[in-house]
Every structure is written in structure tokens, then in C-alpha cells.
Short mmCIF file of C-alpha atoms in Angstrom, two decimals:
data_model
loop_
_atom_site.label_atom_id
_atom_site.label_comp_id
_atom_site.label_asym_id
_atom_site.label_seq_id
_atom_site.Cartn_x
_atom_site.Cartn_y
_atom_site.Cartn_z
CA UNK A 1 -5.12 -6.24 -19.09
CA UNK A 2 -2.00 -7.52 -17.59
CA UNK A 3 -1.48 -11.23 -17.07
CA UNK A 4 -0.72 -12.76 -13.93
CA UNK A 5 3.14 -12.88 -14.94
CA UNK A 6 2.78 -8.98 -16.62
CA UNK A 7 1.19 -8.13 -12.77
CA UNK A 8 4.72 -9.58 -11.56
CA UNK A 9 6.89 -7.89 -14.02
CA UNK A 10 5.14 -4.22 -13.80
CA UNK A 11 5.20 -4.62 -10.13
CA UNK A 12 8.91 -5.30 -10.43
CA UNK A 13 9.85 -3.23 -12.44
CA UNK A 14 8.53 -0.14 -10.56
CA UNK A 15 9.39 -0.80 -7.34
CA UNK A 16 13.15 -0.53 -8.93
CA UNK A 17 12.27 2.77 -11.01
CA UNK A 18 11.22 4.86 -7.73
CA UNK A 19 14.48 4.28 -6.15
CA UNK A 20 17.19 2.97 -8.02
CA UNK A 21 18.05 2.81 -11.83
CA UNK A 22 15.58 0.57 -12.47
CA UNK A 23 16.45 -3.41 -12.53
CA UNK A 24 18.61 -5.25 -14.09
CA UNK A 25 17.73 -8.19 -17.01
CA UNK A 26 19.75 -10.53 -14.83
CA UNK A 27 17.98 -9.86 -11.67
CA UNK A 28 14.67 -9.52 -13.27
CA UNK A 29 15.28 -12.99 -14.47
CA UNK A 30 16.12 -14.22 -11.35
CA UNK A 31 13.64 -13.60 -9.49
CA UNK A 32 11.29 -14.67 -12.49
CA UNK A 33 12.67 -18.13 -13.67
CA UNK A 34 15.30 -18.90 -10.82
CA UNK A 35 15.44 -22.48 -12.32
CA UNK A 36 15.55 -22.09 -16.50
CA UNK A 37 18.45 -22.53 -18.58
CA UNK A 38 20.37 -19.01 -19.71
CA UNK A 39 19.04 -19.51 -23.02
CA UNK A 40 15.08 -20.42 -22.07
CA UNK A 41 15.22 -17.69 -19.45
CA UNK A 42 16.26 -14.82 -22.69
CA UNK A 43 13.01 -15.73 -24.61
CA UNK A 44 11.12 -15.62 -21.75
CA UNK A 45 12.09 -12.34 -21.00
CA UNK A 46 12.32 -11.13 -24.55
CA UNK A 47 8.27 -12.28 -24.92
CA UNK A 48 7.15 -11.25 -21.64
CA UNK A 49 8.64 -7.92 -21.60
CA UNK A 50 7.42 -7.44 -25.39
CA UNK A 51 3.81 -8.36 -24.13
CA UNK A 52 4.30 -5.73 -21.58
CA UNK A 53 5.55 -2.87 -23.93
CA UNK A 54 2.22 -3.57 -26.09
CA UNK A 55 -0.08 -3.35 -22.80
CA UNK A 56 1.26 -0.13 -22.07
CA UNK A 57 0.71 1.31 -24.91
CA UNK A 58 -3.07 1.57 -24.57
CA UNK A 59 -1.75 3.97 -21.61
CA UNK A 60 -1.14 7.22 -21.69
CA UNK A 61 1.90 8.85 -19.76
CA UNK A 62 3.92 6.09 -19.41
CA UNK A 63 7.42 4.51 -21.05
CA UNK A 64 8.89 1.47 -20.24
CA UNK A 65 12.79 1.90 -21.30
CA UNK A 66 15.80 -0.35 -21.23
CA UNK A 67 19.23 1.43 -20.56
CA UNK A 68 22.91 0.12 -19.26
CA UNK A 69 21.32 -3.15 -19.14
CA UNK A 70 18.14 -2.14 -16.35
CA UNK A 71 14.47 -1.75 -17.17
CA UNK A 72 12.76 1.42 -15.46
CA UNK A 73 9.30 2.54 -16.15
CA UNK A 74 9.29 6.95 -16.84
CA UNK A 75 5.56 8.68 -15.82
CA UNK A 76 4.66 11.52 -17.92
CA UNK A 77 2.68 13.97 -16.87
CA UNK A 78 -0.76 12.19 -18.39
CA UNK A 79 -0.06 9.47 -16.25
CA UNK A 80 -1.01 8.64 -12.55
CA UNK A 81 0.02 5.71 -10.35
CA UNK A 82 -1.44 6.47 -6.64
CA UNK A 83 1.78 4.41 -4.86
CA UNK A 84 4.20 7.11 -6.99
CA UNK A 85 1.40 10.09 -6.21
CA UNK A 86 1.77 8.83 -2.12
CA UNK A 87 5.75 9.03 -2.07
CA UNK A 88 5.89 12.54 -3.50
CA UNK A 89 2.84 14.02 -1.00
CA UNK A 90 5.41 11.86 1.88
CA UNK A 91 8.42 13.26 0.47
CA UNK A 92 6.95 16.61 -0.64
CA UNK A 93 6.53 17.25 3.57
CA UNK A 94 3.93 18.89 2.77
CA UNK A 95 0.95 16.46 3.51
CA UNK A 96 -1.25 18.56 5.70
CA UNK A 97 -2.27 20.56 2.26
CA UNK A 98 -2.16 16.96 0.73
CA UNK A 99 -4.24 15.48 4.18
CA UNK A 100 -7.28 14.64 1.53
CA UNK A 101 -6.09 13.36 -1.69
CA UNK A 102 -3.66 11.04 0.88
CA UNK A 103 -6.62 9.79 2.88
CA UNK A 104 -8.03 8.76 -0.40
CA UNK A 105 -5.50 6.67 -1.45
CA UNK A 106 -4.34 4.74 1.75
CA UNK A 107 -8.19 4.26 2.34
CA UNK A 108 -8.25 2.04 -0.91
CA UNK A 109 -7.49 -0.60 1.22
CA UNK A 110 -3.60 -2.65 2.42
CA UNK A 111 -1.10 -2.28 -0.44
CA UNK A 112 -1.05 -4.70 -3.19
CA UNK A 113 -3.75 -6.97 -1.23
CA UNK A 114 -5.22 -8.79 -4.33
CA UNK A 115 -1.24 -10.54 -5.01
CA UNK A 116 -0.28 -13.12 -2.15
CA UNK A 117 3.25 -13.21 -4.58
CA UNK A 118 6.16 -13.49 -1.94
CA UNK A 119 8.17 -11.72 -4.76
CA UNK A 120 5.96 -8.85 -3.45
CA UNK A 121 6.87 -9.76 0.11
CA UNK A 122 9.75 -6.71 0.41
CA UNK A 123 7.83 -4.11 -1.57
CA UNK A 124 4.66 -4.77 0.54
CA UNK A 125 7.19 -4.53 3.88
CA UNK A 126 8.82 -1.05 2.87
CA UNK A 127 5.74 0.25 1.68
CA UNK A 128 4.23 -0.56 5.16
CA UNK A 129 7.07 0.29 7.02
CA UNK A 130 7.15 3.98 5.52
CA UNK A 131 3.17 4.21 5.64
CA UNK A 132 2.65 3.28 9.14
CA UNK A 133 4.05 6.41 11.86
CA UNK A 134 2.37 8.49 9.13
CA UNK A 135 -0.77 7.16 9.94
CA UNK A 136 -0.40 7.33 12.70
CA UNK A 137 0.73 11.39 13.70
CA UNK A 138 -2.47 11.92 10.66
CA UNK A 139 -4.74 10.47 13.03
CA UNK A 140 -4.11 12.10 15.86
CA UNK A 141 -3.90 15.90 14.02
CA UNK A 142 -7.10 15.18 11.86
CA UNK A 143 -8.81 14.36 15.19
CA UNK A 144 -7.06 17.74 16.95
CA UNK A 145 -8.53 19.27 13.91
CA UNK A 146 -11.58 18.38 13.94
CA UNK A 147 -11.91 16.32 10.46
CA UNK A 148 -13.27 13.46 11.88
CA UNK A 149 -14.69 11.23 8.98
CA UNK A 150 -10.55 11.47 7.96
CA UNK A 151 -9.66 9.96 11.28
CA UNK A 152 -12.12 6.93 10.93
CA UNK A 153 -10.76 6.82 7.28
CA UNK A 154 -7.40 6.48 8.56
CA UNK A 155 -7.49 4.47 10.86
CA UNK A 156 -9.00 1.65 8.67
CA UNK A 157 -6.10 2.13 6.65
CA UNK A 158 -3.42 1.91 9.54
CA UNK A 159 -5.99 -1.50 10.91
CA UNK A 160 -4.79 -2.75 7.23
CA UNK A 161 -1.38 -2.75 8.67
CA UNK A 162 -2.10 -3.46 12.00
CA UNK A 163 -5.12 -5.17 12.72
CA UNK A 164 -4.02 -4.97 16.57
CA UNK A 165 -3.54 -1.31 16.89
CA UNK A 166 -4.84 0.34 20.20
CA UNK A 167 -4.66 3.81 18.68
CA UNK A 168 -6.53 3.35 15.82
CA UNK A 169 -9.11 2.23 17.65
CA UNK A 170 -9.33 4.76 20.33
CA UNK A 171 -9.15 7.29 17.91
CA UNK A 172 -12.32 5.72 15.58
CA UNK A 173 -14.53 5.49 18.17
CA UNK A 174 -13.87 8.43 19.70
CA UNK A 175 -14.14 10.40 16.39
CA UNK A 176 -17.52 8.06 15.78
CA UNK A 177 -18.47 9.56 18.58
CA UNK A 178 -18.34 13.35 17.55
CA UNK A 179 -20.47 11.98 14.82
CA UNK A 180 -22.92 11.07 16.31
CA UNK A 181 -21.90 7.30 15.42
CA UNK A 182 -22.92 5.84 18.24
CA UNK A 183 -23.86 2.16 17.37
CA UNK A 184 -20.82 2.18 14.64
CA UNK A 185 -18.57 2.76 17.87
CA UNK A 186 -20.37 -0.40 19.45
CA UNK A 187 -19.57 -2.22 16.72
CA UNK A 188 -16.11 -1.15 15.96
CA UNK A 189 -15.22 -2.04 19.04
CA UNK A 190 -16.54 -5.57 18.93
CA UNK A 191 -15.52 -6.14 15.51
CA UNK A 192 -11.79 -5.43 17.40
CA UNK A 193 -12.15 -7.29 20.59
CA UNK A 194 -13.69 -10.59 17.99
CA UNK A 195 -10.03 -10.02 15.86
CA UNK A 196 -8.08 -9.89 19.37
CA UNK A 197 -9.34 -12.89 20.17
CA UNK A 198 -8.75 -14.24 17.13
CA UNK A 199 -5.10 -13.35 16.93
CA UNK A 200 -3.48 -13.15 20.09
CA UNK A 201 -5.85 -16.09 21.90
CA UNK A 202 -7.21 -13.60 24.78
CA UNK A 203 -9.60 -11.61 25.81
CA UNK A 204 -9.51 -7.84 24.90
CA UNK A 205 -8.03 -6.35 28.22
CA UNK A 206 -10.16 -2.94 27.72
CA UNK A 207 -13.46 -2.09 27.81
CA UNK A 208 -16.08 -0.01 25.23
CA UNK A 209 -16.64 2.32 27.96
CA UNK A 210 -12.84 2.56 29.15
CA UNK A 211 -12.08 4.09 25.83
CA UNK A 212 -15.15 6.17 25.70
CA UNK A 213 -14.44 8.43 28.72
#
């Protein structure tokens, strides 16, 4: 339902709706149409916003408002956004009670992985900076309480942020071995070693046996 430009507008408004009062009309215009004359920008923005409102009218629980010169989304109970839910879980300090839901969200893949748009570089960086230390802690916790499949899933999520994270590899392999997934553990190690050499130009400095002892 969303064109490329509507995706851009949607993500930009969402980004500024979470922790701020929204994104100003001027800032939105500058990000999307930096080189256009002011009169052309106003028309383009109006058309794009109208198209976004029309598309959102097909969905339940989300409202686009324009208040004090700022665009902002209001999400009602009927609306579900995995990014917003992720932030709610993390900020609640009750992650243990929602660990399975958290794992399901972050296991979907890299944040905004379908978009290489530089407009979202800061958005992605902020999300990954918030997520990485949480993942490392949760990987250790899930392994300690023997929910090994969650350990594996969270390790994969950490690889999306840092493909050479040795903590993720170590716990992934150990969890696989606990689940009698010996062949999968060996494949995970070889895959990591190949990626390590591709990125660094060097052989991985650890052996499979050193990570399983």
C-alpha cells in the first residue's frame, strides 16, 4: 500500500513521534525535497501527506495529526507497531516477563532492512545502539535459564547488528550443543569464520573446539 515516498514520510514521522512532539513541516520538507523551491515543496508535501492519510484510513488504530506545525502519529490500542512495542518492553524494565515477545520482534531481521535510504541512517543507528547491549545481556540470561532456542534466536539478532560478535557466536554454539544440534553448531562456526575473513582479511583466531570446551 505504500510507495517508496510514502514509506519515507511514514518512517520519518514515526521516528519523531516516539520521543518528540513530531516532525515540523519545514524539517520534513528539507529532508525530502532539499533542492526544490519553497512553493513546489509546499505542493509536494501537501499531496504526499494527503496520500498518506488516504492510505492510513485503510488501517485501524493509527492517526496522523498536524499540531503546532508538526506532524505526529497517534497510535491507539487497535494499532500494533513492532518498533513501538519494542520500545515499550525495553522501557518498562520488565523484559523478563515479555522475553518471548521481545525475542520474536528482534528475530525478524535487521531494523528497516528493506531500506538502504540514507534518510534512515540515524534512525537505524539509534535503534541498534539501544538494542545491542540488551541483546548481549538477554543472550546470557536465556542461556542461564536454559531457554536455548531463545539464545540462538537472540544471537542471530545480534549478528544483524554486529556480524563479528564473538559473544553471540559462543552462546549460539553452546546453545546448539545443548539442543544436540552438533552439525548446526559446526555450520554456524564455519559461516562465522568465512564472514570474519571476508570482512577483516584475516583467519578467525579461534577454533571450533576452543568454543565448545
